[in-house]
Coordinates of C-alpha atoms in Angstrom, one line a residue:
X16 CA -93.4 -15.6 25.4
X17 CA -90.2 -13.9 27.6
X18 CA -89.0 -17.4 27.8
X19 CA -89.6 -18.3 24.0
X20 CA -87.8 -15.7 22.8
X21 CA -85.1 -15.4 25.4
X22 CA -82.8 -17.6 24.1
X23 CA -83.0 -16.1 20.5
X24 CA -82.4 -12.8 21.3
X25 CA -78.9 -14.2 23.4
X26 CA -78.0 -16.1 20.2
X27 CA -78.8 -13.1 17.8
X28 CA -76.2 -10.7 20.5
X29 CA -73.8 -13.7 20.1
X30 CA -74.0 -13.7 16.6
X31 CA -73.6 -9.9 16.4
X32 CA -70.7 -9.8 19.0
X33 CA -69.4 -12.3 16.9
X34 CA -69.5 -10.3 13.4
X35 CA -68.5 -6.9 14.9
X36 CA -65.0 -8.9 16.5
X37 CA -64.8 -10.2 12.7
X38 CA -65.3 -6.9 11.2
X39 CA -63.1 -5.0 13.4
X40 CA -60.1 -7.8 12.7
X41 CA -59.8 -6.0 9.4
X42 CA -57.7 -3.3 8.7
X43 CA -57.0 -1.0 5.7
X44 CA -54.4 1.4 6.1
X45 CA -54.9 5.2 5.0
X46 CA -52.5 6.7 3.3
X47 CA -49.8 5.7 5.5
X48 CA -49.9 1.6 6.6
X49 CA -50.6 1.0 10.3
X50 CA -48.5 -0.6 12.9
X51 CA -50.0 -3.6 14.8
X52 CA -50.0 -3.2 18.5
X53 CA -48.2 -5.4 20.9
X54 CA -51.0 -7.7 21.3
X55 CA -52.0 -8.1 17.4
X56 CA -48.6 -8.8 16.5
X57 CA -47.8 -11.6 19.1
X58 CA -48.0 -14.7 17.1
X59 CA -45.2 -13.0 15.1
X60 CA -43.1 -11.8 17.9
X61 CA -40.9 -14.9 18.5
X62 CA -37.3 -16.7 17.8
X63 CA -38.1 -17.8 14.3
X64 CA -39.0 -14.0 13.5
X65 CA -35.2 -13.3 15.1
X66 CA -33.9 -15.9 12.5
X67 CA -36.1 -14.9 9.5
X68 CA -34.1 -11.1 9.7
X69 CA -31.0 -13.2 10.1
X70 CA -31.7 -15.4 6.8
X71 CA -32.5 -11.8 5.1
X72 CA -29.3 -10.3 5.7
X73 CA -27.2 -13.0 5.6
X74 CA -28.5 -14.8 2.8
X75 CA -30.4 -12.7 0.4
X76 CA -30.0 -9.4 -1.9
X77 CA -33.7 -8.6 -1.1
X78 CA -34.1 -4.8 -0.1
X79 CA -37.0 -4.3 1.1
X80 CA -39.6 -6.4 2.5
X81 CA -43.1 -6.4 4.4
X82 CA -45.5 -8.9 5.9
X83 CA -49.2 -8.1 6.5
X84 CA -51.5 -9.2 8.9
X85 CA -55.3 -8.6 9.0
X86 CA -54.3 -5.2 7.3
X87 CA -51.2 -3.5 9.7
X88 CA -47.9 -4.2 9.4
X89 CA -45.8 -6.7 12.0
X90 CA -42.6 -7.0 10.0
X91 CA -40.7 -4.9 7.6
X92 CA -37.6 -4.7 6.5
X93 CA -35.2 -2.7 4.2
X94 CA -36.6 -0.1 2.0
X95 CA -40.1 -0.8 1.2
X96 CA -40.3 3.3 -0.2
X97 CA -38.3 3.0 -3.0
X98 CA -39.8 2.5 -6.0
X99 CA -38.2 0.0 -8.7
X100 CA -38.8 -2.6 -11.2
X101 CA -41.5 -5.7 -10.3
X102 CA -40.7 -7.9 -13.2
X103 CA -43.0 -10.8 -14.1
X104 CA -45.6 -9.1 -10.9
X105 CA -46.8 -6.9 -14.0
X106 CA -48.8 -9.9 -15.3
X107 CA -50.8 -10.3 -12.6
X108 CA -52.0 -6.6 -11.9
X109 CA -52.7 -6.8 -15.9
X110 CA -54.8 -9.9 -15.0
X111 CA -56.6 -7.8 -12.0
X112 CA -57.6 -4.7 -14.7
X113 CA -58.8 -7.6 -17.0
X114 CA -62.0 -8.3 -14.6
X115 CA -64.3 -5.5 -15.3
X116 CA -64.1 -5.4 -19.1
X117 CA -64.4 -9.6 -19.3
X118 CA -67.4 -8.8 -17.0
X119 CA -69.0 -6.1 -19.1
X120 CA -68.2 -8.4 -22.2
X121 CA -65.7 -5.6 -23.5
X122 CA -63.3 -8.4 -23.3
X123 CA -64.3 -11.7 -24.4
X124 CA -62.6 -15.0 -23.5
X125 CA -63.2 -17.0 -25.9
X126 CA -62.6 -14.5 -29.3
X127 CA -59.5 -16.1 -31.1
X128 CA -56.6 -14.6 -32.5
X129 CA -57.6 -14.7 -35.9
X130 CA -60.8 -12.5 -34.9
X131 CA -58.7 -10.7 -33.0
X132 CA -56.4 -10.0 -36.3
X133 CA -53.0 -10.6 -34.5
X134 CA -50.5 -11.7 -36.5
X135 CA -46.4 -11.3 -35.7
X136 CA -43.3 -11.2 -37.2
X137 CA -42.9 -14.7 -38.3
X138 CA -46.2 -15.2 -38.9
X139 CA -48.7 -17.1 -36.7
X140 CA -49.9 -20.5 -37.9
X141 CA -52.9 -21.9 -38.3
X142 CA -53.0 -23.9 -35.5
X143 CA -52.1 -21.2 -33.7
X144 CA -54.7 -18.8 -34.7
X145 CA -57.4 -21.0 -33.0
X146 CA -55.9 -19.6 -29.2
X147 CA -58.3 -18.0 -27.7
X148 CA -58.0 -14.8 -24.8
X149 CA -58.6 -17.2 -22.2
X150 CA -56.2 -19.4 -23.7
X151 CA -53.2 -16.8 -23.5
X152 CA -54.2 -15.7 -20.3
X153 CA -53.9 -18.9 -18.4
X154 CA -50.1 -19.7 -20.4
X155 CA -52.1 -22.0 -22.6
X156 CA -52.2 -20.9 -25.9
X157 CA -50.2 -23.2 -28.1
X158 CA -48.4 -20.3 -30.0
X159 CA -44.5 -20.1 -29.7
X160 CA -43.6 -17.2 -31.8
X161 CA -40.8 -15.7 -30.3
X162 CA -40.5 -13.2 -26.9
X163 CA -39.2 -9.5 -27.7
X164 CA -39.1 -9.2 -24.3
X165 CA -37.1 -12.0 -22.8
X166 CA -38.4 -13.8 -19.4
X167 CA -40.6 -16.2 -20.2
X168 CA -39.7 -20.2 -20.2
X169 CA -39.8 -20.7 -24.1
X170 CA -36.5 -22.8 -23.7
X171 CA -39.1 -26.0 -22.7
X172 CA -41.7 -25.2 -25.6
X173 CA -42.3 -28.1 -28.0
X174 CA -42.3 -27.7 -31.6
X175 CA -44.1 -24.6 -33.5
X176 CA -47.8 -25.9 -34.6
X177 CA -47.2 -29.2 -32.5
X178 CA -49.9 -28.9 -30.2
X179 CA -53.4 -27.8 -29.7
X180 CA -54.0 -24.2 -28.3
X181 CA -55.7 -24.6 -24.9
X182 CA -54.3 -28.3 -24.2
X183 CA -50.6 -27.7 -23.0
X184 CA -49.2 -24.5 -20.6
X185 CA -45.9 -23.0 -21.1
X186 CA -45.0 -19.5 -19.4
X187 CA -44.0 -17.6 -22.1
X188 CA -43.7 -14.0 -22.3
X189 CA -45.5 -14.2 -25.9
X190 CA -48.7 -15.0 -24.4
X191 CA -47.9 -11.9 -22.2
X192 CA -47.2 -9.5 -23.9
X193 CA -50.0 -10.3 -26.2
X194 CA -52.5 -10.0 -23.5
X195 CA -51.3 -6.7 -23.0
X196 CA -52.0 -5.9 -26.4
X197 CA -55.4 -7.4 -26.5
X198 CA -56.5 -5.6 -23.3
X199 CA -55.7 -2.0 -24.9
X200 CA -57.1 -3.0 -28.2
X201 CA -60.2 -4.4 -27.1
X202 CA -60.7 -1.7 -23.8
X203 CA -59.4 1.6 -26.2
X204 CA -57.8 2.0 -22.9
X205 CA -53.7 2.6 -21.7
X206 CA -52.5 -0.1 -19.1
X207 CA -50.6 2.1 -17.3
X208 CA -53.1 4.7 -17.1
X209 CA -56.0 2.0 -16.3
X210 CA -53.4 0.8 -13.3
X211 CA -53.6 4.7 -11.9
X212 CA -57.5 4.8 -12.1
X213 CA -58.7 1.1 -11.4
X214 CA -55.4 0.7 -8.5
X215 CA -53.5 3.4 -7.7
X216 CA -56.1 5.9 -6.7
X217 CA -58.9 3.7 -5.1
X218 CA -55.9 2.2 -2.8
X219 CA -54.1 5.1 -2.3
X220 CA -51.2 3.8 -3.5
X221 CA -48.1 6.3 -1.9
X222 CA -44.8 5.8 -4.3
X223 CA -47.2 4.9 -7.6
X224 CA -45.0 7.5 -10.5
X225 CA -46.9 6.9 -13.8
X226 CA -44.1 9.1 -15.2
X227 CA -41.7 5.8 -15.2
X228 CA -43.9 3.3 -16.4
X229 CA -42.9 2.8 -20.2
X230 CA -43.0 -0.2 -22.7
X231 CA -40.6 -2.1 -23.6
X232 CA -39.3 -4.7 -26.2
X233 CA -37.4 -5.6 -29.1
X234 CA -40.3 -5.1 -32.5
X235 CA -37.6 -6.8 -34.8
X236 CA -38.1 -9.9 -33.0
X237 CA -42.0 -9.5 -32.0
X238 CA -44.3 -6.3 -32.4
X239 CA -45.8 -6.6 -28.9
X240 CA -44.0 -5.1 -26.7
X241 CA -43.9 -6.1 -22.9
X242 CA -45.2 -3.2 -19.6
X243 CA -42.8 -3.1 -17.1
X244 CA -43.9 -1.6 -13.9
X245 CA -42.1 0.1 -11.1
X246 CA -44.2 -0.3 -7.5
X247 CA -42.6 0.3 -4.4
X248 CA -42.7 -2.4 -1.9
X249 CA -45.4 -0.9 0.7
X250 CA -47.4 -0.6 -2.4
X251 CA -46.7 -4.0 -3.6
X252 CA -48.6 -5.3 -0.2
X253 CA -51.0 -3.2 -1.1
X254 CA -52.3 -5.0 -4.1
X255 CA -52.0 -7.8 -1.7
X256 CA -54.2 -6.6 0.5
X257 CA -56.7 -5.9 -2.0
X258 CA -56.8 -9.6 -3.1
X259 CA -56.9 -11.2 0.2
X260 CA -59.8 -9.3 0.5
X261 CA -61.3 -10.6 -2.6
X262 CA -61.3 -7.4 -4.2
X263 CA -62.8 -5.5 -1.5
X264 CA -61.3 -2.4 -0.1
X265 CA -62.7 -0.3 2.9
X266 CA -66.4 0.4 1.9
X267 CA -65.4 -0.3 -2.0
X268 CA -65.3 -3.3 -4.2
X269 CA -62.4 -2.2 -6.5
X270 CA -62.3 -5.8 -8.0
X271 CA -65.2 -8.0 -8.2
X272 CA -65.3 -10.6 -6.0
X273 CA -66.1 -13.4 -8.7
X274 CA -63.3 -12.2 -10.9
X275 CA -60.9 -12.7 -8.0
X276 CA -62.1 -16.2 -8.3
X277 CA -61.7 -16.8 -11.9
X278 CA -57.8 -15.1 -11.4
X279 CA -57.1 -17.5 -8.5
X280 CA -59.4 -20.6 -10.3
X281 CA -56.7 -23.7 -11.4
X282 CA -56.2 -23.2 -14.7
X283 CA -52.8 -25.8 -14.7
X284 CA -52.5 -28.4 -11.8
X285 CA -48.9 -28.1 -10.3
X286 CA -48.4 -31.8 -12.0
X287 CA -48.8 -30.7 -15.0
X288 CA -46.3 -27.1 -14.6
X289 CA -44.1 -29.1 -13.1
X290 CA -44.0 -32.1 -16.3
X291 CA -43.7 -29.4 -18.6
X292 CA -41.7 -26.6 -16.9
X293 CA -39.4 -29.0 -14.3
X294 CA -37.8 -25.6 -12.4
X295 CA -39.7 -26.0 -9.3
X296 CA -39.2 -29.7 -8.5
X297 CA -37.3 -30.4 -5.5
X298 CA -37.7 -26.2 -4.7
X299 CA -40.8 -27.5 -2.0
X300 CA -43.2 -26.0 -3.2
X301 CA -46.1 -26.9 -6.0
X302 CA -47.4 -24.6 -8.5
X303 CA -50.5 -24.8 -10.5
X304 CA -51.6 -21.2 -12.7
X305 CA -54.6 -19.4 -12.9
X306 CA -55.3 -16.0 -14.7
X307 CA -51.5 -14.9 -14.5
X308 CA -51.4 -16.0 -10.7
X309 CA -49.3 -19.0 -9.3
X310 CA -51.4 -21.1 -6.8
X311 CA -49.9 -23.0 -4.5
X312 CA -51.1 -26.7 -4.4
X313 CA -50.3 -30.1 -2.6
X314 CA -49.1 -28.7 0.7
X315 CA -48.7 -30.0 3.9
X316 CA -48.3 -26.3 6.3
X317 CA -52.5 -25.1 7.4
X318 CA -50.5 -21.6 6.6
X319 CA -50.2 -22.0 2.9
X320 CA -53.7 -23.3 2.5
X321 CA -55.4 -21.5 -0.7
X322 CA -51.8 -19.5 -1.0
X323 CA -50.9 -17.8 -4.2
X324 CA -48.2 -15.6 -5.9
X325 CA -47.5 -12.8 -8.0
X326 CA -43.9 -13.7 -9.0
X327 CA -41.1 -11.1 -10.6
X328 CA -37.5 -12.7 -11.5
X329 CA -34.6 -11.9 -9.1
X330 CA -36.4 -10.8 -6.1
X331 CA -40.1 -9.5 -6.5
X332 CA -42.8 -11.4 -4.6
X333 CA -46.3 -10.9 -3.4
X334 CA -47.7 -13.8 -1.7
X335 CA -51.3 -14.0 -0.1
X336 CA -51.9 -17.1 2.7
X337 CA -55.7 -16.1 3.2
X338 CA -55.3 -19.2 5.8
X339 CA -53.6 -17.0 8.2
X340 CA -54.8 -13.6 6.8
X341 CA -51.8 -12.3 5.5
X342 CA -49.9 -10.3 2.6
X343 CA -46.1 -11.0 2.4
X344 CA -44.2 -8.4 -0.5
X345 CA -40.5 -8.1 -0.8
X346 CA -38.5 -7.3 -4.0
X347 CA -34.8 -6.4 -4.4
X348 CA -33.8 -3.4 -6.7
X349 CA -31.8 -3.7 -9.6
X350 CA -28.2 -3.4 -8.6
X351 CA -28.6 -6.6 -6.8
X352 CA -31.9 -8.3 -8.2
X353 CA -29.8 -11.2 -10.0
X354 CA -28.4 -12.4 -7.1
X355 CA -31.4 -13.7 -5.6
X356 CA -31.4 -17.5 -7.0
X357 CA -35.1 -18.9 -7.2
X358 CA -34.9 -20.9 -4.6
X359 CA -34.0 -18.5 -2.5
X360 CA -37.2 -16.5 -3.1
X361 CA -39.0 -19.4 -2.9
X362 CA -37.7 -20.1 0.6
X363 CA -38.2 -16.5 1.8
X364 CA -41.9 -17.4 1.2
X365 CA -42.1 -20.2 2.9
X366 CA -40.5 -18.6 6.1
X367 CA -42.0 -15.8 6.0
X368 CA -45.6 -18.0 7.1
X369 CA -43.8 -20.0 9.1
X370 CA -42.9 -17.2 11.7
X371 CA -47.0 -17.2 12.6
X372 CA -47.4 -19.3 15.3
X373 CA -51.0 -20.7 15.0
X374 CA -52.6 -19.6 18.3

């Protein structure tokens, strides 16, 4: 029997040695972040790290950025304290406080505008009225009233009425804004309030003000106004963090794990975004769209396997590459924020992985 059951028991300490190593590669930080050693932050520690700082000064108007690995910090730079506008990064953390109430069928996907009883300035159509939530979620919605928030991409949308809602994506800040509205008509709750109790507080978030986060928009041009949000960038990475770890932080699961999915699920192949909306061709990189998250597709680098984006115009960026385990957030205040061109930022992305040296 000793010798029967020898060689289990050694697999089943293997096994558990093997677990413990995994578990203990994961890090959270408190309320401060934590510093990797030395040792953990070797395969960062080299000449293209040198020339990443280099490309940041001498290239860019970002102000503060940090990169993430298996939870502590081995690269930072700037101001990553001050807090300041995120741009189009807003439409993802709406998409992360969507999960619970789509769960709990607060929210349903596929109620329509018409039952939902929006209607607009110039009118919505009846094409139109057949989008459903999932629809404007995903960009997909078919309706091309315009933005009273400008920063969407409505200057590629075809024709008012011309196509069916749910067959064609367009990033437009309509949709948007509209799936702000739905989520604190349907919920009875405040975004910015549901950010402080679903995000801020579980995560310890240290620079989150909900005194500056205010609406905005023009109601002469659309009544649904846009939520801007001001995040720091340490706290930026820290809603990175939480989704590399689908959802999961320390002992609690803030997100569920199988809405994380459905956010980061292709919702738009890159071939299609880039047919309809050509601004990334030739940039390097491919996106396709989920739930308000840009997924990076067709790429050749093991580091950008499964990557994907939370994008803000003129300098705000979290990227997750859960192929090497880490966060990368940078953004770039207002004084300077249009300086950054896009493919600038997009570059800044792609470096940033590259430093890892695959051991």
């Amino acid at each position: 029997m000793k010798t029967t059951f020898q060689p289990l028991q050694k697999f089943c300490i293997a096994m558990a040695c093997f677990f413990a190593v995994q578990l203990s590669a994961q890090s959270f930080p408190d309320r401060v972040w934590h510093r990797a050693s030395d040792a953990e932050a070797q395969p960062w520690q080299n000449e293209k790290s040198k020339a990443f700082r280099e490309y940041l000064i001498d290239s860019t108007k970002i102000t503060g950025l940090m990169i993430v690995h298996k939870g502590k910090v081995v690269f930072d730079y700037g101001d990553v304290e001050e807090l300041s506008y995120i741009a189009s990064i807003r439409k993802s953390v709406l998409s992360m406080l969507y999960g619970q109430y789509v769960e709990d069928g607060t929210i349903k996907l596929g109620k329509t505008v018409k039952e939902l009883g929006i209607d607009d300035v110039e009118g919505i159509l009846p094409i139109e009225q057949k989008a459903t939530v999932q629809d404007i979620i995903s960009a997909r919605s078919g309706i091309y009233h315009p933005e009273g928030y400008p920063g969407g991409m409505q200057e590629y949308a075809p024709k008012r009425g011309s196509v069916e809602p749910g067959s064609y994506w367009l990033y437009s800040n309509w949709d948007f804004n509209v799936a702000g509205y739905i989520f604190e008509q349907e919920t009875g709750k405040n975004i910015y309030d549901e950010v402080e109790l679903k995000l801020a507080n579980p995560l310890h978030l240290q620079d989150w003000d909900r005194s500056l986060q205010q609406k905005q928009g023009n109601p002469a041009i659309s009544k649904y106004l846009a939520y801007p949000m001001w995040f720091s960038t340490r706290d930026m990475a820290r809603l990175g963090l939480l989704m590399l770890n689908k959802g999961k932080w320390k002992d609690t699961q803030v997100i569920s794990e199988s809405w994380v999915d459905e956010m980061l699920k292709s919702r738009t192949s890159h071939v299609e975004l880039n047919k309809n909306v050509p601004v990334f061709q030739g940039t390097g990189v491919n996106y396709g769209y989920g739930y308000m998250w840009w997924l990076w597709q067709d790429v050749d680098d093991k580091r950008y396997e499964g990557a994907y984006s939370a994008k803000g115009a003129m300098g705000q960026n979290i990227t997750v590459y859960p192929a090497i385990e880490t966060v990368l957030a940078f953004k770039t205040k207002a004084a300077y924020r249009r300086s950054n061109s896009s493919n600038v930022r997009l570059k800044v992305a792609q470096k940033a992985a590259e430093i890892f040296e695959i051991p």
